[in-house]
């Protein structure tokens, strides 16, 4: 399998007053194409910091991070933004949809923010994704006209519209009821069956049970990596 991410000796320190806080401490990690990984750990364990660095939203204090042979840890902000837009899709707990835009326009946002123009084939992909996610009749609705599950599906369509190499999800079911959460997790399962690489940060065992590998973090380090056999669907 093709390696998507290689991380070695990754450290991230923050200055908090007069104190130096080590959020990541010499983390090493490899992610291959088609893996479904859950990252777990208590508050302050470093899991969100790790996701922010993998998602090119933050840079390490030291260590190396390669994404598809790009030396991300050496890049400036403009280069990071380009890599982020080209290779990474994000799904957040709070959806992060723009309230004045329709669902379809929210899905198209990564294209509008990127260098590529919004072409007919891009609009076709957005329509296709929204139909696949059960949003065919909701494309012209604004976020306040959608349920929580529908808003999360819009966010997932937005994350996928650029056909990213890596899908990152931060507590993607945290604001959803149990039935809606099950539907979103089934959707992640389907995406992974189609070889989408996924990394989810979660504190819920039920969410993590869908992953093929579960990483447990504590005090800025990877404590364990558990590989699980996932039944073919």
PDB file of C-alpha atoms in Angstrom:
ATOM      1  CA  UNK A   1       0.000   0.000   0.000  1.00  0.00           C
ATOM      2  CA  UNK A   2       1.130   3.528  -0.764  1.00  0.00           C
ATOM      3  CA  UNK A   3       2.288   5.510   2.265  1.00  0.00           C
ATOM      4  CA  UNK A   4       0.401   8.779   2.633  1.00  0.00           C
ATOM      5  CA  UNK A   5       1.913  10.127   5.851  1.00  0.00           C
ATOM      6  CA  UNK A   6       5.273   9.631   7.546  1.00  0.00           C
ATOM      7  CA  UNK A   7       5.950  11.390  10.843  1.00  0.00           C
ATOM      8  CA  UNK A   8       9.197  11.113  12.821  1.00  0.00           C
ATOM      9  CA  UNK A   9      10.233  12.629  16.177  1.00  0.00           C
ATOM     10  CA  UNK A  10       7.386  15.135  16.003  1.00  0.00           C
ATOM     11  CA  UNK A  11       7.335  17.671  18.852  1.00  0.00           C
ATOM     12  CA  UNK A  12       5.047  20.635  19.477  1.00  0.00           C
ATOM     13  CA  UNK A  13       5.676  22.986  22.373  1.00  0.00           C
ATOM     14  CA  UNK A  14       3.525  25.895  23.547  1.00  0.00           C
ATOM     15  CA  UNK A  15       4.485  28.753  25.850  1.00  0.00           C
ATOM     16  CA  UNK A  16       1.823  29.219  28.518  1.00  0.00           C
ATOM     17  CA  UNK A  17       2.877  32.147  30.673  1.00  0.00           C
ATOM     18  CA  UNK A  18       6.316  31.277  31.984  1.00  0.00           C
ATOM     19  CA  UNK A  19       5.822  27.572  31.350  1.00  0.00           C
ATOM     20  CA  UNK A  20       6.688  25.473  28.322  1.00  0.00           C
ATOM     21  CA  UNK A  21       4.005  22.872  27.600  1.00  0.00           C
ATOM     22  CA  UNK A  22       4.969  19.850  25.513  1.00  0.00           C
ATOM     23  CA  UNK A  23       1.801  18.941  23.585  1.00  0.00           C
ATOM     24  CA  UNK A  24       3.556  16.382  21.360  1.00  0.00           C
ATOM     25  CA  UNK A  25       6.668  14.512  22.445  1.00  0.00           C
ATOM     26  CA  UNK A  26       8.673  12.692  19.736  1.00  0.00           C
ATOM     27  CA  UNK A  27       5.654  11.184  17.976  1.00  0.00           C
ATOM     28  CA  UNK A  28       6.308   8.698  15.149  1.00  0.00           C
ATOM     29  CA  UNK A  29       3.492   7.608  12.876  1.00  0.00           C
ATOM     30  CA  UNK A  30       2.892   6.120   9.444  1.00  0.00           C
ATOM     31  CA  UNK A  31      -0.438   6.107   7.589  1.00  0.00           C
ATOM     32  CA  UNK A  32      -1.049   4.094   4.427  1.00  0.00           C
ATOM     33  CA  UNK A  33      -3.601   4.646   1.714  1.00  0.00           C
ATOM     34  CA  UNK A  34      -6.997   3.187   2.607  1.00  0.00           C
ATOM     35  CA  UNK A  35      -6.447   3.032   6.365  1.00  0.00           C
ATOM     36  CA  UNK A  36      -9.197   4.020   8.801  1.00  0.00           C
ATOM     37  CA  UNK A  37      -7.575   5.273  12.010  1.00  0.00           C
ATOM     38  CA  UNK A  38      -9.111   6.515  15.253  1.00  0.00           C
ATOM     39  CA  UNK A  39      -7.058   8.644  17.648  1.00  0.00           C
ATOM     40  CA  UNK A  40      -8.156   8.513  21.281  1.00  0.00           C
ATOM     41  CA  UNK A  41      -6.897   9.863  24.578  1.00  0.00           C
ATOM     42  CA  UNK A  42      -7.857  12.042  27.555  1.00  0.00           C
ATOM     43  CA  UNK A  43      -8.048  15.812  27.355  1.00  0.00           C
ATOM     44  CA  UNK A  44      -4.550  17.211  26.968  1.00  0.00           C
ATOM     45  CA  UNK A  45      -3.141  13.992  25.517  1.00  0.00           C
ATOM     46  CA  UNK A  46      -2.112  15.687  22.256  1.00  0.00           C
ATOM     47  CA  UNK A  47      -4.647  14.155  19.882  1.00  0.00           C
ATOM     48  CA  UNK A  48      -6.068  17.462  18.624  1.00  0.00           C
ATOM     49  CA  UNK A  49      -2.589  18.957  18.284  1.00  0.00           C
ATOM     50  CA  UNK A  50      -1.552  15.946  16.218  1.00  0.00           C
ATOM     51  CA  UNK A  51      -4.589  16.325  13.954  1.00  0.00           C
ATOM     52  CA  UNK A  52      -3.926  20.031  13.481  1.00  0.00           C
ATOM     53  CA  UNK A  53      -0.370  19.319  12.368  1.00  0.00           C
ATOM     54  CA  UNK A  54      -1.405  16.448  10.087  1.00  0.00           C
ATOM     55  CA  UNK A  55      -4.034  18.772   8.619  1.00  0.00           C
ATOM     56  CA  UNK A  56      -1.457  21.528   8.005  1.00  0.00           C
ATOM     57  CA  UNK A  57      -3.297  23.874  10.363  1.00  0.00           C
ATOM     58  CA  UNK A  58      -0.247  24.029  12.632  1.00  0.00           C
ATOM     59  CA  UNK A  59       3.487  23.366  12.337  1.00  0.00           C
ATOM     60  CA  UNK A  60       5.704  21.265  14.618  1.00  0.00           C
ATOM     61  CA  UNK A  61       8.368  22.718  16.865  1.00  0.00           C
ATOM     62  CA  UNK A  62      10.720  19.995  15.660  1.00  0.00           C
ATOM     63  CA  UNK A  63      10.657  16.690  13.830  1.00  0.00           C
ATOM     64  CA  UNK A  64       9.584  15.803  10.308  1.00  0.00           C
ATOM     65  CA  UNK A  65       6.229  15.373   8.590  1.00  0.00           C
ATOM     66  CA  UNK A  66       5.929  14.104   5.015  1.00  0.00           C
ATOM     67  CA  UNK A  67       2.594  14.040   3.197  1.00  0.00           C
ATOM     68  CA  UNK A  68       2.777  12.182  -0.128  1.00  0.00           C
ATOM     69  CA  UNK A  69       6.512  12.943  -0.319  1.00  0.00           C
ATOM     70  CA  UNK A  70       5.995  16.645   0.404  1.00  0.00           C
ATOM     71  CA  UNK A  71       8.150  17.833   3.318  1.00  0.00           C
ATOM     72  CA  UNK A  72       5.307  19.626   5.058  1.00  0.00           C
ATOM     73  CA  UNK A  73       7.196  20.476   8.247  1.00  0.00           C
ATOM     74  CA  UNK A  74       9.499  22.804   6.252  1.00  0.00           C
ATOM     75  CA  UNK A  75       6.728  24.773   4.481  1.00  0.00           C
ATOM     76  CA  UNK A  76       5.597  28.370   4.966  1.00  0.00           C
ATOM     77  CA  UNK A  77       1.942  29.332   5.502  1.00  0.00           C
ATOM     78  CA  UNK A  78       1.144  29.832   1.806  1.00  0.00           C
ATOM     79  CA  UNK A  79       2.553  26.429   0.870  1.00  0.00           C
ATOM     80  CA  UNK A  80       0.726  24.782   3.756  1.00  0.00           C
ATOM     81  CA  UNK A  81      -2.531  26.335   2.596  1.00  0.00           C
ATOM     82  CA  UNK A  82      -1.991  24.974  -0.907  1.00  0.00           C
ATOM     83  CA  UNK A  83      -1.184  21.476   0.361  1.00  0.00           C
ATOM     84  CA  UNK A  84      -4.182  21.569   2.701  1.00  0.00           C
ATOM     85  CA  UNK A  85      -6.540  22.539  -0.105  1.00  0.00           C
ATOM     86  CA  UNK A  86      -5.115  19.974  -2.518  1.00  0.00           C
ATOM     87  CA  UNK A  87      -4.767  16.871  -0.365  1.00  0.00           C
ATOM     88  CA  UNK A  88      -6.826  17.179   2.836  1.00  0.00           C
ATOM     89  CA  UNK A  89     -10.534  17.253   3.656  1.00  0.00           C
ATOM     90  CA  UNK A  90     -11.840  18.296   7.085  1.00  0.00           C
ATOM     91  CA  UNK A  91     -14.988  17.351   8.997  1.00  0.00           C
ATOM     92  CA  UNK A  92     -15.538  19.202  12.273  1.00  0.00           C
ATOM     93  CA  UNK A  93     -17.810  18.581  15.248  1.00  0.00           C
ATOM     94  CA  UNK A  94     -19.473  21.991  14.807  1.00  0.00           C
ATOM     95  CA  UNK A  95     -19.923  21.614  11.019  1.00  0.00           C
ATOM     96  CA  UNK A  96     -18.402  25.086  10.258  1.00  0.00           C
ATOM     97  CA  UNK A  97     -20.940  25.882   7.540  1.00  0.00           C
ATOM     98  CA  UNK A  98     -21.462  29.489   6.430  1.00  0.00           C
ATOM     99  CA  UNK A  99     -25.041  30.375   7.387  1.00  0.00           C
ATOM    100  CA  UNK A 100     -25.800  32.678   4.446  1.00  0.00           C
ATOM    101  CA  UNK A 101     -24.749  30.168   1.804  1.00  0.00           C
ATOM    102  CA  UNK A 102     -26.829  27.305   0.470  1.00  0.00           C
ATOM    103  CA  UNK A 103     -25.765  23.726   1.160  1.00  0.00           C
ATOM    104  CA  UNK A 104     -24.410  23.452  -2.396  1.00  0.00           C
ATOM    105  CA  UNK A 105     -22.399  26.673  -2.105  1.00  0.00           C
ATOM    106  CA  UNK A 106     -20.955  25.456   1.205  1.00  0.00           C
ATOM    107  CA  UNK A 107     -19.832  22.248  -0.506  1.00  0.00           C
ATOM    108  CA  UNK A 108     -18.124  24.274  -3.246  1.00  0.00           C
ATOM    109  CA  UNK A 109     -16.207  26.503  -0.800  1.00  0.00           C
ATOM    110  CA  UNK A 110     -12.865  24.596  -0.941  1.00  0.00           C
ATOM    111  CA  UNK A 111     -12.814  25.070  -4.705  1.00  0.00           C
ATOM    112  CA  UNK A 112     -13.575  28.784  -4.447  1.00  0.00           C
ATOM    113  CA  UNK A 113     -10.830  29.234  -1.856  1.00  0.00           C
ATOM    114  CA  UNK A 114      -8.344  27.280  -3.964  1.00  0.00           C
ATOM    115  CA  UNK A 115      -6.633  28.319  -7.173  1.00  0.00           C
ATOM    116  CA  UNK A 116      -8.878  26.218  -9.399  1.00  0.00           C
ATOM    117  CA  UNK A 117     -11.964  27.751 -10.947  1.00  0.00           C
ATOM    118  CA  UNK A 118     -15.376  26.247 -10.274  1.00  0.00           C
ATOM    119  CA  UNK A 119     -15.874  24.294 -13.488  1.00  0.00           C
ATOM    120  CA  UNK A 120     -18.857  22.321 -14.658  1.00  0.00           C
ATOM    121  CA  UNK A 121     -17.224  19.007 -13.717  1.00  0.00           C
ATOM    122  CA  UNK A 122     -16.634  20.325 -10.184  1.00  0.00           C
ATOM    123  CA  UNK A 123     -20.286  21.301  -9.857  1.00  0.00           C
ATOM    124  CA  UNK A 124     -21.233  17.870 -11.180  1.00  0.00           C
ATOM    125  CA  UNK A 125     -19.051  16.236  -8.496  1.00  0.00           C
ATOM    126  CA  UNK A 126     -20.682  18.379  -5.805  1.00  0.00           C
ATOM    127  CA  UNK A 127     -24.136  17.374  -7.057  1.00  0.00           C
ATOM    128  CA  UNK A 128     -23.077  13.718  -7.174  1.00  0.00           C
ATOM    129  CA  UNK A 129     -21.712  13.781  -3.616  1.00  0.00           C
ATOM    130  CA  UNK A 130     -24.803  15.463  -2.243  1.00  0.00           C
ATOM    131  CA  UNK A 131     -27.083  12.973  -3.972  1.00  0.00           C
ATOM    132  CA  UNK A 132     -24.966  10.100  -2.629  1.00  0.00           C
ATOM    133  CA  UNK A 133     -25.273  11.563   0.866  1.00  0.00           C
ATOM    134  CA  UNK A 134     -29.044  11.871   0.662  1.00  0.00           C
ATOM    135  CA  UNK A 135     -29.060  15.641   0.144  1.00  0.00           C
ATOM    136  CA  UNK A 136     -30.546  15.821  -3.342  1.00  0.00           C
ATOM    137  CA  UNK A 137     -33.562  17.815  -2.131  1.00  0.00           C
ATOM    138  CA  UNK A 138     -31.547  20.010   0.236  1.00  0.00           C
ATOM    139  CA  UNK A 139     -28.988  21.614  -2.107  1.00  0.00           C
ATOM    140  CA  UNK A 140     -30.701  25.032  -2.103  1.00  0.00           C
ATOM    141  CA  UNK A 141     -31.432  25.049   1.624  1.00  0.00           C
ATOM    142  CA  UNK A 142     -29.419  27.171   4.032  1.00  0.00           C
ATOM    143  CA  UNK A 143     -27.839  25.479   7.090  1.00  0.00           C
ATOM    144  CA  UNK A 144     -30.571  26.730   9.462  1.00  0.00           C
ATOM    145  CA  UNK A 145     -33.094  24.798   7.349  1.00  0.00           C
ATOM    146  CA  UNK A 146     -31.226  21.513   7.844  1.00  0.00           C
ATOM    147  CA  UNK A 147     -31.100  19.003  10.688  1.00  0.00           C
ATOM    148  CA  UNK A 148     -27.839  18.319  12.511  1.00  0.00           C
ATOM    149  CA  UNK A 149     -27.282  15.123  10.553  1.00  0.00           C
ATOM    150  CA  UNK A 150     -27.943  16.901   7.255  1.00  0.00           C
ATOM    151  CA  UNK A 151     -25.508  19.673   8.158  1.00  0.00           C
ATOM    152  CA  UNK A 152     -22.841  17.100   8.982  1.00  0.00           C
ATOM    153  CA  UNK A 153     -23.460  15.414   5.620  1.00  0.00           C
ATOM    154  CA  UNK A 154     -23.017  18.768   3.900  1.00  0.00           C
ATOM    155  CA  UNK A 155     -19.725  19.142   5.779  1.00  0.00           C
ATOM    156  CA  UNK A 156     -18.642  15.674   4.618  1.00  0.00           C
ATOM    157  CA  UNK A 157     -19.545  16.484   1.002  1.00  0.00           C
ATOM    158  CA  UNK A 158     -17.517  19.702   1.307  1.00  0.00           C
ATOM    159  CA  UNK A 159     -14.551  17.724   2.643  1.00  0.00           C
ATOM    160  CA  UNK A 160     -14.744  15.280  -0.271  1.00  0.00           C
ATOM    161  CA  UNK A 161     -15.350  17.696  -3.152  1.00  0.00           C
ATOM    162  CA  UNK A 162     -11.625  18.109  -3.846  1.00  0.00           C
ATOM    163  CA  UNK A 163     -11.149  14.312  -3.835  1.00  0.00           C
ATOM    164  CA  UNK A 164      -8.671  14.499  -0.919  1.00  0.00           C
ATOM    165  CA  UNK A 165      -5.999  11.937  -0.200  1.00  0.00           C
ATOM    166  CA  UNK A 166      -6.735  12.213   3.544  1.00  0.00           C
ATOM    167  CA  UNK A 167     -10.032  12.838   5.342  1.00  0.00           C
ATOM    168  CA  UNK A 168      -9.638  14.233   8.873  1.00  0.00           C
ATOM    169  CA  UNK A 169     -12.600  14.261  11.251  1.00  0.00           C
ATOM    170  CA  UNK A 170     -12.594  15.888  14.692  1.00  0.00           C
ATOM    171  CA  UNK A 171     -15.351  14.410  16.900  1.00  0.00           C
ATOM    172  CA  UNK A 172     -17.663  14.246  13.850  1.00  0.00           C
ATOM    173  CA  UNK A 173     -20.604  12.788  15.795  1.00  0.00           C
ATOM    174  CA  UNK A 174     -20.161  14.843  18.951  1.00  0.00           C
ATOM    175  CA  UNK A 175     -23.165  17.102  18.306  1.00  0.00           C
ATOM    176  CA  UNK A 176     -25.461  14.399  16.934  1.00  0.00           C
ATOM    177  CA  UNK A 177     -27.992  12.047  18.507  1.00  0.00           C
ATOM    178  CA  UNK A 178     -27.222   8.324  18.559  1.00  0.00           C
ATOM    179  CA  UNK A 179     -29.345   7.390  15.528  1.00  0.00           C
ATOM    180  CA  UNK A 180     -27.892  10.174  13.372  1.00  0.00           C
ATOM    181  CA  UNK A 181     -24.405   9.264  14.589  1.00  0.00           C
ATOM    182  CA  UNK A 182     -24.893   5.691  13.411  1.00  0.00           C
ATOM    183  CA  UNK A 183     -25.775   6.982   9.956  1.00  0.00           C
ATOM    184  CA  UNK A 184     -22.684   9.183   9.803  1.00  0.00           C
ATOM    185  CA  UNK A 185     -20.440   6.315  10.932  1.00  0.00           C
ATOM    186  CA  UNK A 186     -21.997   4.015   8.319  1.00  0.00           C
ATOM    187  CA  UNK A 187     -21.114   6.676   5.773  1.00  0.00           C
ATOM    188  CA  UNK A 188     -17.486   6.725   6.937  1.00  0.00           C
ATOM    189  CA  UNK A 189     -17.445   2.925   6.643  1.00  0.00           C
ATOM    190  CA  UNK A 190     -18.681   3.162   3.059  1.00  0.00           C
ATOM    191  CA  UNK A 191     -16.088   5.799   2.185  1.00  0.00           C
ATOM    192  CA  UNK A 192     -13.330   3.638   3.637  1.00  0.00           C
ATOM    193  CA  UNK A 193     -14.569   0.585   1.710  1.00  0.00           C
ATOM    194  CA  UNK A 194     -13.969   2.725  -1.386  1.00  0.00           C
ATOM    195  CA  UNK A 195     -10.345   3.224  -0.247  1.00  0.00           C
ATOM    196  CA  UNK A 196     -10.726   6.665   1.313  1.00  0.00           C
ATOM    197  CA  UNK A 197      -8.042   7.199   3.959  1.00  0.00           C
ATOM    198  CA  UNK A 198      -9.670   8.466   7.166  1.00  0.00           C
ATOM    199  CA  UNK A 199      -8.357   9.656  10.522  1.00  0.00           C
ATOM    200  CA  UNK A 200     -10.893  10.411  13.260  1.00  0.00           C
ATOM    201  CA  UNK A 201     -10.201  12.045  16.616  1.00  0.00           C
ATOM    202  CA  UNK A 202     -12.735  10.770  19.136  1.00  0.00           C
ATOM    203  CA  UNK A 203     -13.298   9.946  22.791  1.00  0.00           C
ATOM    204  CA  UNK A 204     -16.100   7.483  22.034  1.00  0.00           C
ATOM    205  CA  UNK A 205     -15.402   3.738  21.904  1.00  0.00           C
ATOM    206  CA  UNK A 206     -18.369   3.234  19.560  1.00  0.00           C
ATOM    207  CA  UNK A 207     -16.831   5.603  17.009  1.00  0.00           C
ATOM    208  CA  UNK A 208     -13.391   4.032  17.368  1.00  0.00           C
ATOM    209  CA  UNK A 209     -14.826   0.548  16.844  1.00  0.00           C
ATOM    210  CA  UNK A 210     -15.330   1.400  13.160  1.00  0.00           C
ATOM    211  CA  UNK A 211     -11.600   1.965  12.626  1.00  0.00           C
ATOM    212  CA  UNK A 212      -9.067  -0.629  11.565  1.00  0.00           C
ATOM    213  CA  UNK A 213      -6.409   0.908  13.800  1.00  0.00           C
ATOM    214  CA  UNK A 214      -6.872   2.738  17.105  1.00  0.00           C
ATOM    215  CA  UNK A 215      -4.101   4.994  18.414  1.00  0.00           C
ATOM    216  CA  UNK A 216      -4.180   5.804  22.120  1.00  0.00           C
ATOM    217  CA  UNK A 217      -2.333   8.969  23.198  1.00  0.00           C
ATOM    218  CA  UNK A 218      -1.266  10.169  26.616  1.00  0.00           C
ATOM    219  CA  UNK A 219       0.968  13.080  27.660  1.00  0.00           C
ATOM    220  CA  UNK A 220       1.849  13.937  24.071  1.00  0.00           C
ATOM    221  CA  UNK A 221       2.994  10.446  23.146  1.00  0.00           C
ATOM    222  CA  UNK A 222       1.472   7.501  21.312  1.00  0.00           C
ATOM    223  CA  UNK A 223       0.904   4.983  24.090  1.00  0.00           C
ATOM    224  CA  UNK A 224      -0.476   2.075  22.029  1.00  0.00           C
ATOM    225  CA  UNK A 225      -1.572   1.207  18.492  1.00  0.00           C
ATOM    226  CA  UNK A 226      -4.275  -1.451  18.278  1.00  0.00           C
ATOM    227  CA  UNK A 227      -4.991  -3.112  14.958  1.00  0.00           C
ATOM    228  CA  UNK A 228      -8.486  -4.467  14.550  1.00  0.00           C
ATOM    229  CA  UNK A 229      -9.940  -6.910  12.068  1.00  0.00           C
ATOM    230  CA  UNK A 230     -12.787  -5.191  10.227  1.00  0.00           C
ATOM    231  CA  UNK A 231     -15.312  -7.485   8.577  1.00  0.00           C
ATOM    232  CA  UNK A 232     -15.659  -6.919   4.854  1.00  0.00           C
ATOM    233  CA  UNK A 233     -18.955  -5.276   4.009  1.00  0.00           C
TER     234      UNK A 233
END
